[in-house]
mmCIF file of C-alpha atoms in Angstrom:
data_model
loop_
_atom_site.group_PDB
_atom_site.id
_atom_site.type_symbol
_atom_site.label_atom_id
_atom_site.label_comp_id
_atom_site.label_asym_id
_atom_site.label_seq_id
_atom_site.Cartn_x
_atom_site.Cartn_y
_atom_site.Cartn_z
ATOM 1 C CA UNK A 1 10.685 3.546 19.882
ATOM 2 C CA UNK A 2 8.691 3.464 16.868
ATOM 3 C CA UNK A 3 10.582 2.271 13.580
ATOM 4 C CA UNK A 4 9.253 2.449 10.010
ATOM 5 C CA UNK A 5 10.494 1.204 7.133
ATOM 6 C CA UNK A 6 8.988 2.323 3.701
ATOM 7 C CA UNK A 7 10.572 -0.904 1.783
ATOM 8 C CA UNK A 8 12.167 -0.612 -1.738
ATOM 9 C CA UNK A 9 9.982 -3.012 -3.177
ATOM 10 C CA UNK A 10 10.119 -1.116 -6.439
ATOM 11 C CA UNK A 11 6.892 0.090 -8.121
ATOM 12 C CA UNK A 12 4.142 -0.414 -5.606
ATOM 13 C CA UNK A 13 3.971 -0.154 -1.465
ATOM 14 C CA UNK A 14 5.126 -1.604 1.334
ATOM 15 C CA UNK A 15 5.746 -0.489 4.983
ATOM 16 C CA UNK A 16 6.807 -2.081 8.008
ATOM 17 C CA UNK A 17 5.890 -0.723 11.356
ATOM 18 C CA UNK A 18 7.641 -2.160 15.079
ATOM 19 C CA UNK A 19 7.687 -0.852 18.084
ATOM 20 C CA UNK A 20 11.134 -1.708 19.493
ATOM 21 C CA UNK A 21 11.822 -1.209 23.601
ATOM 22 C CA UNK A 22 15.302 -2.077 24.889
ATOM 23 C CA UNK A 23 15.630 -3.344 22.076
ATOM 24 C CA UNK A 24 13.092 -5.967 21.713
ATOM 25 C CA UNK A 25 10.406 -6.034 19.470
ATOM 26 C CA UNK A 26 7.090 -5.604 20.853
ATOM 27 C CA UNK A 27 5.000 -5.171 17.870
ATOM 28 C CA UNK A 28 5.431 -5.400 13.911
ATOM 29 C CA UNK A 29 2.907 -4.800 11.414
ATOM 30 C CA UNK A 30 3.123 -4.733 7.757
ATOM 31 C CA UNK A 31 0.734 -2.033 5.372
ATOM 32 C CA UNK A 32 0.621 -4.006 1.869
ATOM 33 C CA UNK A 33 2.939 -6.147 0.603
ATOM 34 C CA UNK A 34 4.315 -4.672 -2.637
ATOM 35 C CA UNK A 35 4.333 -5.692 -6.223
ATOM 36 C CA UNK A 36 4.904 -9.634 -7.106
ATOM 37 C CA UNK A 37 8.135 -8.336 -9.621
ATOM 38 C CA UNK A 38 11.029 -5.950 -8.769
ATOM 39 C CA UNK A 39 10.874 -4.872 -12.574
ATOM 40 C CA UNK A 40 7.522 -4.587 -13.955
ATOM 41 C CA UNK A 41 7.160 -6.162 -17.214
ATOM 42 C CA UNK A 42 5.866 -2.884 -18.915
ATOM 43 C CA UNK A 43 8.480 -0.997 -17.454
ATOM 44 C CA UNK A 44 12.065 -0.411 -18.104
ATOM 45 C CA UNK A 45 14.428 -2.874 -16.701
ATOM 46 C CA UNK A 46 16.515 -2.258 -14.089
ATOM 47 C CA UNK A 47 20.176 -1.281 -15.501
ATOM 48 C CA UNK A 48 21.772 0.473 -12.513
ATOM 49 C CA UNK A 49 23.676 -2.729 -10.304
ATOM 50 C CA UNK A 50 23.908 -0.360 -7.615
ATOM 51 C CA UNK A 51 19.993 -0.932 -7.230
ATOM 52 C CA UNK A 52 18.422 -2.339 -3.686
ATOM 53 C CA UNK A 53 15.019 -3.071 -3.923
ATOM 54 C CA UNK A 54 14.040 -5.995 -2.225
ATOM 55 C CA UNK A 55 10.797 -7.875 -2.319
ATOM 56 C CA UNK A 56 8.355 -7.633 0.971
ATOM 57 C CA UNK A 57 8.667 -10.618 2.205
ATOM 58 C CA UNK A 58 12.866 -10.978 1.789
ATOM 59 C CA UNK A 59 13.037 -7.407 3.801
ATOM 60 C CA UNK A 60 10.877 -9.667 6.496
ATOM 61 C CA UNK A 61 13.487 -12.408 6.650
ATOM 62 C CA UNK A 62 16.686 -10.516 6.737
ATOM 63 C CA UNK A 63 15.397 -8.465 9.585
ATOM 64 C CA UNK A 64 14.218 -11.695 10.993
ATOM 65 C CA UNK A 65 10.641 -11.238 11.575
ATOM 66 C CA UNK A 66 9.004 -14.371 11.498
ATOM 67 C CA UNK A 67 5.360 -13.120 12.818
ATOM 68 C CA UNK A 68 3.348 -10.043 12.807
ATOM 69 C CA UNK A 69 1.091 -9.245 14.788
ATOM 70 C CA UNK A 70 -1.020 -7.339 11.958
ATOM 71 C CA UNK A 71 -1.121 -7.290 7.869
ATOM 72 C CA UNK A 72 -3.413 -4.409 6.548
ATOM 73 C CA UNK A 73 -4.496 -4.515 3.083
ATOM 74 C CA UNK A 74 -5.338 -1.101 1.303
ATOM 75 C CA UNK A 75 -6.538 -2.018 -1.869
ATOM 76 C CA UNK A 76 -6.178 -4.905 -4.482
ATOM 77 C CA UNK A 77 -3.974 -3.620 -7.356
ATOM 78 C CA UNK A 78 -1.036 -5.867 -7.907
ATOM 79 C CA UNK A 79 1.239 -3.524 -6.808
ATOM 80 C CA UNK A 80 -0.175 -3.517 -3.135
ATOM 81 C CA UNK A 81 -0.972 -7.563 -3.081
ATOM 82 C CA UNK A 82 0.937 -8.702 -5.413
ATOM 83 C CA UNK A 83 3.966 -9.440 -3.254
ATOM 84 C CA UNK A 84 1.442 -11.349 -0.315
ATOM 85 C CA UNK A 85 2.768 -15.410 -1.064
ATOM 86 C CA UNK A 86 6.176 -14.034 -0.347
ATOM 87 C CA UNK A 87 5.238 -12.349 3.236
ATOM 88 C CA UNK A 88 3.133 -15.530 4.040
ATOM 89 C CA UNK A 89 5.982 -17.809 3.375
ATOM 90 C CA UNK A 90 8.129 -15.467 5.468
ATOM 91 C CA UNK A 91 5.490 -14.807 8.498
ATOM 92 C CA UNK A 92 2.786 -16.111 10.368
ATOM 93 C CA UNK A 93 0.423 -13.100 10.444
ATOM 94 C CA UNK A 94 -2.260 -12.704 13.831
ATOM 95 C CA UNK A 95 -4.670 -11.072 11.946
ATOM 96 C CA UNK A 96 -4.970 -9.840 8.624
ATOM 97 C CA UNK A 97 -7.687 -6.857 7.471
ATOM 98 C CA UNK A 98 -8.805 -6.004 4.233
ATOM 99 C CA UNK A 99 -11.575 -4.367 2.695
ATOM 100 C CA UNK A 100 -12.614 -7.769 1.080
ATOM 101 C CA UNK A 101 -12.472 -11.729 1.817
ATOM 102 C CA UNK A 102 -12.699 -13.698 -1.165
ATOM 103 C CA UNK A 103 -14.390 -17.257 -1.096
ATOM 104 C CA UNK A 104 -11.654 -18.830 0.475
ATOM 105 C CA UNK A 105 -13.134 -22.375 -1.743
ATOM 106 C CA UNK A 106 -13.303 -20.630 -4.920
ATOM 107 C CA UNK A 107 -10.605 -21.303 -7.068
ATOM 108 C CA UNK A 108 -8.750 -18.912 -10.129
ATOM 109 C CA UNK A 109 -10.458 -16.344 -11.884
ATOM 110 C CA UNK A 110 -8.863 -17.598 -14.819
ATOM 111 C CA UNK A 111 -8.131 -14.126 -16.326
ATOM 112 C CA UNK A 112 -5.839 -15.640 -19.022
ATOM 113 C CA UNK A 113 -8.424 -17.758 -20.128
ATOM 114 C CA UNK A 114 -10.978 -17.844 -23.005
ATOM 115 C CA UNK A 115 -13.292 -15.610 -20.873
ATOM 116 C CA UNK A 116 -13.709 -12.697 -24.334
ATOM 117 C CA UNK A 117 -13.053 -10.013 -21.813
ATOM 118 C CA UNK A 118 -10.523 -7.082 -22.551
ATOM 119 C CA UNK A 119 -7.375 -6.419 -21.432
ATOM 120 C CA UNK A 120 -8.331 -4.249 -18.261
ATOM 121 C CA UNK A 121 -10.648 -6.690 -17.373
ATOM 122 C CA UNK A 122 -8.357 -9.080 -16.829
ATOM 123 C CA UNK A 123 -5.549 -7.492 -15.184
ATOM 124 C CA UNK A 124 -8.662 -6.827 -12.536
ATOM 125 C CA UNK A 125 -9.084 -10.500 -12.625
ATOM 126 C CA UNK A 126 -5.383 -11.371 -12.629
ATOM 127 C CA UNK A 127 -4.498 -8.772 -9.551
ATOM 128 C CA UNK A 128 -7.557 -10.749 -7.363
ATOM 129 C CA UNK A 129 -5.857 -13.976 -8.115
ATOM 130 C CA UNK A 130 -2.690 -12.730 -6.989
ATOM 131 C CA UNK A 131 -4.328 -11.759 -3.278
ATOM 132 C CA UNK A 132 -6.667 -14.925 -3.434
ATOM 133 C CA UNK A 133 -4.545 -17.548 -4.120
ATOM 134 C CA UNK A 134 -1.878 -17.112 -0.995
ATOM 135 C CA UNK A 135 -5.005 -16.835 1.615
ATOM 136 C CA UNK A 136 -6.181 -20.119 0.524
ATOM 137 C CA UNK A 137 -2.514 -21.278 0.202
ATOM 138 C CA UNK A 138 -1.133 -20.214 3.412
ATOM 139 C CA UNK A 139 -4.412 -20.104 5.361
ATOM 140 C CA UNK A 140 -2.924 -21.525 8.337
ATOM 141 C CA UNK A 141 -0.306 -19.170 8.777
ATOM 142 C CA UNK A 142 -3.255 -16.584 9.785
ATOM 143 C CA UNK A 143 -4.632 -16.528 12.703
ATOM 144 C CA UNK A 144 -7.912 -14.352 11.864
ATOM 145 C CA UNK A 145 -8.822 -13.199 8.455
ATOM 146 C CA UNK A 146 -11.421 -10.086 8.905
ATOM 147 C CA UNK A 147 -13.070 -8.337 6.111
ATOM 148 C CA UNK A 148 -13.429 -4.456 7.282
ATOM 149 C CA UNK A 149 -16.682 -3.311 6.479
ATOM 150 C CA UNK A 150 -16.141 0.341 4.766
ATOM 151 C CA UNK A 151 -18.820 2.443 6.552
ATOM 152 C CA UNK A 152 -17.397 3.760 9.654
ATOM 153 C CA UNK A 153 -13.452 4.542 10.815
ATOM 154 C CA UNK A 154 -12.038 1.676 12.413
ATOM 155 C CA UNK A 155 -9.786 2.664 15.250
ATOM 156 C CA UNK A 156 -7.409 -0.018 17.013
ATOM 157 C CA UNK A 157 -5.113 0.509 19.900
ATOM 158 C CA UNK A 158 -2.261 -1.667 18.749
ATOM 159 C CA UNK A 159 -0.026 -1.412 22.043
ATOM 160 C CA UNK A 160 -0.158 1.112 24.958
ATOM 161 C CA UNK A 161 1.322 3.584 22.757
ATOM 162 C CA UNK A 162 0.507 2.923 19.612
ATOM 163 C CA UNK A 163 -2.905 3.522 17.808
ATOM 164 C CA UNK A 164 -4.431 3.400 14.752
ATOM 165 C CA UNK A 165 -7.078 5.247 12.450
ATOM 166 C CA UNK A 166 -8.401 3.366 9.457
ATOM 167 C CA UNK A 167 -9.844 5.816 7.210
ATOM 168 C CA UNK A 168 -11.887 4.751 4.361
ATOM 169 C CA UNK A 169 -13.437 6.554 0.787
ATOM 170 C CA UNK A 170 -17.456 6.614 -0.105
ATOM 171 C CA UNK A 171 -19.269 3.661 2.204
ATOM 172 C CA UNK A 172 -20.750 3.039 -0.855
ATOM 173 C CA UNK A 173 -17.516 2.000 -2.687
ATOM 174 C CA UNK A 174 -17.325 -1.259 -0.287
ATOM 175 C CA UNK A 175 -20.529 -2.557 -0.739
ATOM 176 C CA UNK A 176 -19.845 -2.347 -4.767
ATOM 177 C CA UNK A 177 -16.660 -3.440 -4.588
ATOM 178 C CA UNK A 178 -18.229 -6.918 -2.935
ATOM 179 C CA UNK A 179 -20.878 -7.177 -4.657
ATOM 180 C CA UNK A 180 -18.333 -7.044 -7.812
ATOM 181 C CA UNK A 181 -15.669 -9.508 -7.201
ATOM 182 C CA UNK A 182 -18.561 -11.914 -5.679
ATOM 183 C CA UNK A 183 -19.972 -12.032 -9.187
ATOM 184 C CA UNK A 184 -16.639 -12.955 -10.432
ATOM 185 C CA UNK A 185 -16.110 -15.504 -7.825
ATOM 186 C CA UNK A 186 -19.203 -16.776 -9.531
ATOM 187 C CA UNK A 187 -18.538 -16.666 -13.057
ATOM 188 C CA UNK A 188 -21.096 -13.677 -13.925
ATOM 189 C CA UNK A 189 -18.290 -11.219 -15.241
ATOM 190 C CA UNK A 190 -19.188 -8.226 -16.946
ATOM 191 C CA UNK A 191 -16.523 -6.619 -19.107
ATOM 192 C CA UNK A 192 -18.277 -2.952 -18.395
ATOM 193 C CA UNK A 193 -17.951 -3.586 -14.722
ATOM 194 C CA UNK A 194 -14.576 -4.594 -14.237
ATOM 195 C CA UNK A 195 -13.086 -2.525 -16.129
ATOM 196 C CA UNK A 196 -14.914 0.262 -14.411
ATOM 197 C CA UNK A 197 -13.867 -0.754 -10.751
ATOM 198 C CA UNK A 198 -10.073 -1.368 -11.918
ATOM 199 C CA UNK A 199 -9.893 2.407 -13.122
ATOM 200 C CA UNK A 200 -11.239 3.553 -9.890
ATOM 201 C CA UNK A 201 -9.916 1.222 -7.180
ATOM 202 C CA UNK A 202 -7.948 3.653 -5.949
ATOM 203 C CA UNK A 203 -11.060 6.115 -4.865
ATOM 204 C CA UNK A 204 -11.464 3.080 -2.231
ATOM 205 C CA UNK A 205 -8.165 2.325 -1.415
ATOM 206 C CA UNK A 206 -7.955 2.547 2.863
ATOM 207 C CA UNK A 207 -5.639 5.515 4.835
ATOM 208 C CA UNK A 208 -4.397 5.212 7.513
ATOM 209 C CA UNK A 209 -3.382 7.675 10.709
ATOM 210 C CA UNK A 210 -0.636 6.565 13.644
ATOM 211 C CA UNK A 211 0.195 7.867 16.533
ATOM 212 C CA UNK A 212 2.799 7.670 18.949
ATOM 213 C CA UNK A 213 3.783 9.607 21.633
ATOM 214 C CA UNK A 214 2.439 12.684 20.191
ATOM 215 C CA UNK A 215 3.584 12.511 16.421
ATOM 216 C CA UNK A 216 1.011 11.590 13.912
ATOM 217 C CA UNK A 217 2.335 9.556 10.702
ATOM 218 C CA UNK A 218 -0.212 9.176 7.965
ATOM 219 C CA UNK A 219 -0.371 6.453 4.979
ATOM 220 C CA UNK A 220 -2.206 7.838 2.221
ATOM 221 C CA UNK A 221 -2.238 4.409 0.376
ATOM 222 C CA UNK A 222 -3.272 4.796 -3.234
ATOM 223 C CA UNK A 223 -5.962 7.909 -2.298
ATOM 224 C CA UNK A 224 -6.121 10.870 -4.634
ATOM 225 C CA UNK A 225 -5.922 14.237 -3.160
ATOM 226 C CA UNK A 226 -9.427 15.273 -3.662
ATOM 227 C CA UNK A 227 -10.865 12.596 -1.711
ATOM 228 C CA UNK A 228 -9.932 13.524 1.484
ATOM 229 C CA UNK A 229 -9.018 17.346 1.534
ATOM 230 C CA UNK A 230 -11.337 17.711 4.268
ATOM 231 C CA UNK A 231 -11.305 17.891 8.375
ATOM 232 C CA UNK A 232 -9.477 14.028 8.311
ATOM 233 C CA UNK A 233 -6.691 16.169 6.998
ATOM 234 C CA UNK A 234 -4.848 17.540 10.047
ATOM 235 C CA UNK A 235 -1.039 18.330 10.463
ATOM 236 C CA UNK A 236 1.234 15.098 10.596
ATOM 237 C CA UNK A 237 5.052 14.535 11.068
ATOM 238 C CA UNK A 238 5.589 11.798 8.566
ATOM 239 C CA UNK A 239 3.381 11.626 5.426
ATOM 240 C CA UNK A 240 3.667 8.473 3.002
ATOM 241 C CA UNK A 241 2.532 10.650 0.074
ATOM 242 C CA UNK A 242 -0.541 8.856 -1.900
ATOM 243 C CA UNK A 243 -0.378 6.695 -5.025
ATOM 244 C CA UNK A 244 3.680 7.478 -5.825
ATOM 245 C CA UNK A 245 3.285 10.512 -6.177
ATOM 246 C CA UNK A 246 1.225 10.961 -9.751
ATOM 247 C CA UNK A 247 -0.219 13.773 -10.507
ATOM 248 C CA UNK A 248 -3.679 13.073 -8.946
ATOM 249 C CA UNK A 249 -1.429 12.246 -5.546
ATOM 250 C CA UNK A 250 -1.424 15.975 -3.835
ATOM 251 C CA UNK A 251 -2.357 19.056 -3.641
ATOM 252 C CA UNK A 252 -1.027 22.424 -1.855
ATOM 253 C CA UNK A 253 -4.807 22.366 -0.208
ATOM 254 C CA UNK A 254 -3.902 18.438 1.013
ATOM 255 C CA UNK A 255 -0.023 19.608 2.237
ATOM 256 C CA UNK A 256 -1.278 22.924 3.448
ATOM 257 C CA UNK A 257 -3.949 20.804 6.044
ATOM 258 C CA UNK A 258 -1.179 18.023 6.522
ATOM 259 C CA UNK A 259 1.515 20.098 7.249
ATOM 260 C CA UNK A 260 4.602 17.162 7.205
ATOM 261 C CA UNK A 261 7.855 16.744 8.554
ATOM 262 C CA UNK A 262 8.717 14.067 6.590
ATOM 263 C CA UNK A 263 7.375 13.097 3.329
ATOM 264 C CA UNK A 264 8.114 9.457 2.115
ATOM 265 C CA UNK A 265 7.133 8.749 -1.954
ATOM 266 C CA UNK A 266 7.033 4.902 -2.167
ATOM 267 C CA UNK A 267 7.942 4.615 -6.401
ATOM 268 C CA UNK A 268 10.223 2.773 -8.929
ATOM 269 C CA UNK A 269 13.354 4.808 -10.167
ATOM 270 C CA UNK A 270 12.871 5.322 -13.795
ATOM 271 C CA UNK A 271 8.559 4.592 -14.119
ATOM 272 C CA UNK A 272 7.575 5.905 -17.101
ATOM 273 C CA UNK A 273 4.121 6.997 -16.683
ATOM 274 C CA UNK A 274 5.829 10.679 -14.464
ATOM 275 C CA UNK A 275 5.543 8.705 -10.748
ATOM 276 C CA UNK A 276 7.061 10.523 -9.293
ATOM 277 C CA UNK A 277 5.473 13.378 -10.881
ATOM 278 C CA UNK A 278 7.934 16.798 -11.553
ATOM 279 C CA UNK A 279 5.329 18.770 -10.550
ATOM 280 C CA UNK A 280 4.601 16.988 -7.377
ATOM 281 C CA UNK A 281 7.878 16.535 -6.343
ATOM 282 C CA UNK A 282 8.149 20.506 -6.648
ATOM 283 C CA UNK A 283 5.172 20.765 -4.469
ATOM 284 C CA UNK A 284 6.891 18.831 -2.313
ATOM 285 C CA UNK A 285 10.166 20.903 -1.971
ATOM 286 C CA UNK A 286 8.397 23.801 -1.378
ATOM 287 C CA UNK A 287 6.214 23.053 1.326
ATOM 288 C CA UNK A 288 8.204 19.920 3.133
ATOM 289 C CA UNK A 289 11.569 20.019 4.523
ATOM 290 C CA UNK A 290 12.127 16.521 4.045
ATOM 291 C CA UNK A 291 11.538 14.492 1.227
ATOM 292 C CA UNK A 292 12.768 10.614 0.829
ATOM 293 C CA UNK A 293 12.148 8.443 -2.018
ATOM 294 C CA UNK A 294 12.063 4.491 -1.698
ATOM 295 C CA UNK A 295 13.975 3.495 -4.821
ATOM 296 C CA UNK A 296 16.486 5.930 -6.481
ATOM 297 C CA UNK A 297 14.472 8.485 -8.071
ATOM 298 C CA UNK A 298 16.915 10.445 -10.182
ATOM 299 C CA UNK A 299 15.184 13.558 -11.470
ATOM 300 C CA UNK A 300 17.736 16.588 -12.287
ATOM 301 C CA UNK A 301 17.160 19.945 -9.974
ATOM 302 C CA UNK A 302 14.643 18.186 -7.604
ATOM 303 C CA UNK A 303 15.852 14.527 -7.026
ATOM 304 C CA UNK A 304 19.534 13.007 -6.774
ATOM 305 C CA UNK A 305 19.324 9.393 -6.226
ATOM 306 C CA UNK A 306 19.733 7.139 -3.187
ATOM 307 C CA UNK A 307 20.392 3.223 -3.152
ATOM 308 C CA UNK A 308 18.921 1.629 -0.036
ATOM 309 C CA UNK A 309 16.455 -1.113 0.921
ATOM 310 C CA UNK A 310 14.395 1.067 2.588
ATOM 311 C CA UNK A 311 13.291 4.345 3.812
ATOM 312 C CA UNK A 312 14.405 3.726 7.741
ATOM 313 C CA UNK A 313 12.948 6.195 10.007
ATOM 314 C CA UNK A 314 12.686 6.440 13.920
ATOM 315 C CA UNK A 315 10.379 7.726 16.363
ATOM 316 C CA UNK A 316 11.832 7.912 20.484
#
């Protein structure tokens, strides 16, 4: 049996994938590890004590996973990484892919500093210290630390029945995206250039495509629609819809080629900033049958809310 559990980790992603037989575990993997605050300091606070969201790396402990076999990384905002010291203080991780290793001797970026960069700048600076410091941290609680290199799919076979597609934007993104936080790493920042790359991460943020015993769940990560309305786009069962469902997220071309079952929006009850968009969430009712949300997304005609640590599902 496959289980999956979208984790209310607030604003940001974080899933948990096992393969359970008789009911042992034979496999867990984790795809990003959430946001490094359950309430986002430009956001609301949380009012509702009903709420469950839980950080990464707690979800790990209570449902006492102490190891997985794989962490993926999608992309370096700080609501993807930002919750990584708490998984490595909860797991030992086999191997861990990413798009990018940083010099694992290279210490803070300093964004707080008195560096005379602007505000974006930083926060790009301040989301790379928030995956950086925990590898160098709790490096020997990985066993293998691989940087994927952008330019072709990756495909693993993760158990007999269980396989993988890592899908991946422009093979040009990577090679910038390197080439950028390198020069940071070295002290050669350019204001221009970092604040570029943090409004675009996303265009390289990885997807990914499961399968298991003929159903095909795919993680959209922080993707916008246009970027991959194309043949990688076939019909699914479970969809994690990309980047919380904004506006940018999804299309009726991208659900029309998808074709879900199950449509999972990882988002904060209450953002501010429309994630989940209405009009996505419309989109969504019409052409999915079922919709989840992570946290308890309360919009009136098209979401009522639901408390729970997770978004549990099960494959046989």
């Amino acid at each position: 049996m496959l289980v999956l559990d979208f984790i209310n980790v607030g604003n940001g992603d974080s899933i948990l994938i096992q393969e359970v037989s008789g009911g042992v575990r034979r496999f867990a993997m984790m795809v990003d590890c959430g946001h490094d605050r359950l309430v986002r300091d430009d956001h609301p606070d949380e009012q509702d004590p009903r709420s469950r969201r839980i950080y990464a790396g707690d979800f790990l402990k209570k449902q006492g996973i102490d190891r997985l076999n794989l962490l993926l990384i999608t992309h370096f905002h700080r609501d993807h990484i930002g919750g990584l010291a708490r998984v490595l203080e909860a797991v030992t991780v086999d191997r861990l892919l990413t798009p990018y290793v940083p010099p694992l001797e290279a210490g803070s970026l300093d964004p707080d500093g008195d560096n005379g960069l602007p505000k974006a700048a930083r926060n790009l600076l301040r989301c790379m210290d928030f995956y950086a410091q925990p590898l160098r941290s709790f490096r020997d609680r990985i066993g293998s630390l691989e940087e994927l290199s952008g330019d072709h799919m990756e495909t693993l076979h993760l158990t007999e029945e269980l396989s993988m597609d890592i899908l991946f934007g422009e093979p040009a993104l990577y090679p910038r995206q390197r080439q950028l936080f390198d020069s940071a790493y070295r002290g050669e920042r350019n204001g221009y250039d970092l604040i570029h790359w943090a409004k675009s991460m996303n265009v390289a943020s990885l997807r990914q495509r499961l399968y298991y015993h003929g159903k095909e769940i795919v993680l959209g990560g922080d993707a916008y629609a246009h970027m991959w309305e194309t043949a990688t786009a076939t019909p699914c069962h479970i969809l994690k819809v990309p980047h919380h469902a904004s506006l940018s997220s999804t299309t009726r071309k991208l659900l029309n080629l998808l074709r879900p079952e199950i449509a999972v929006v990882c988002v904060a009850a209450g953002r501010p900033d429309e994630r989940p968009h209405p009009y996505i969430v419309s989109l969504l009712r019409e052409c999915v049958k079922d919709i989840r949300f992570t946290d308890a997304v309360d919009l009136p005609g098209l979401a009522e809310p639901e408390f729970h640590e997770s978004v549990h599902l099960e494959l046989p």
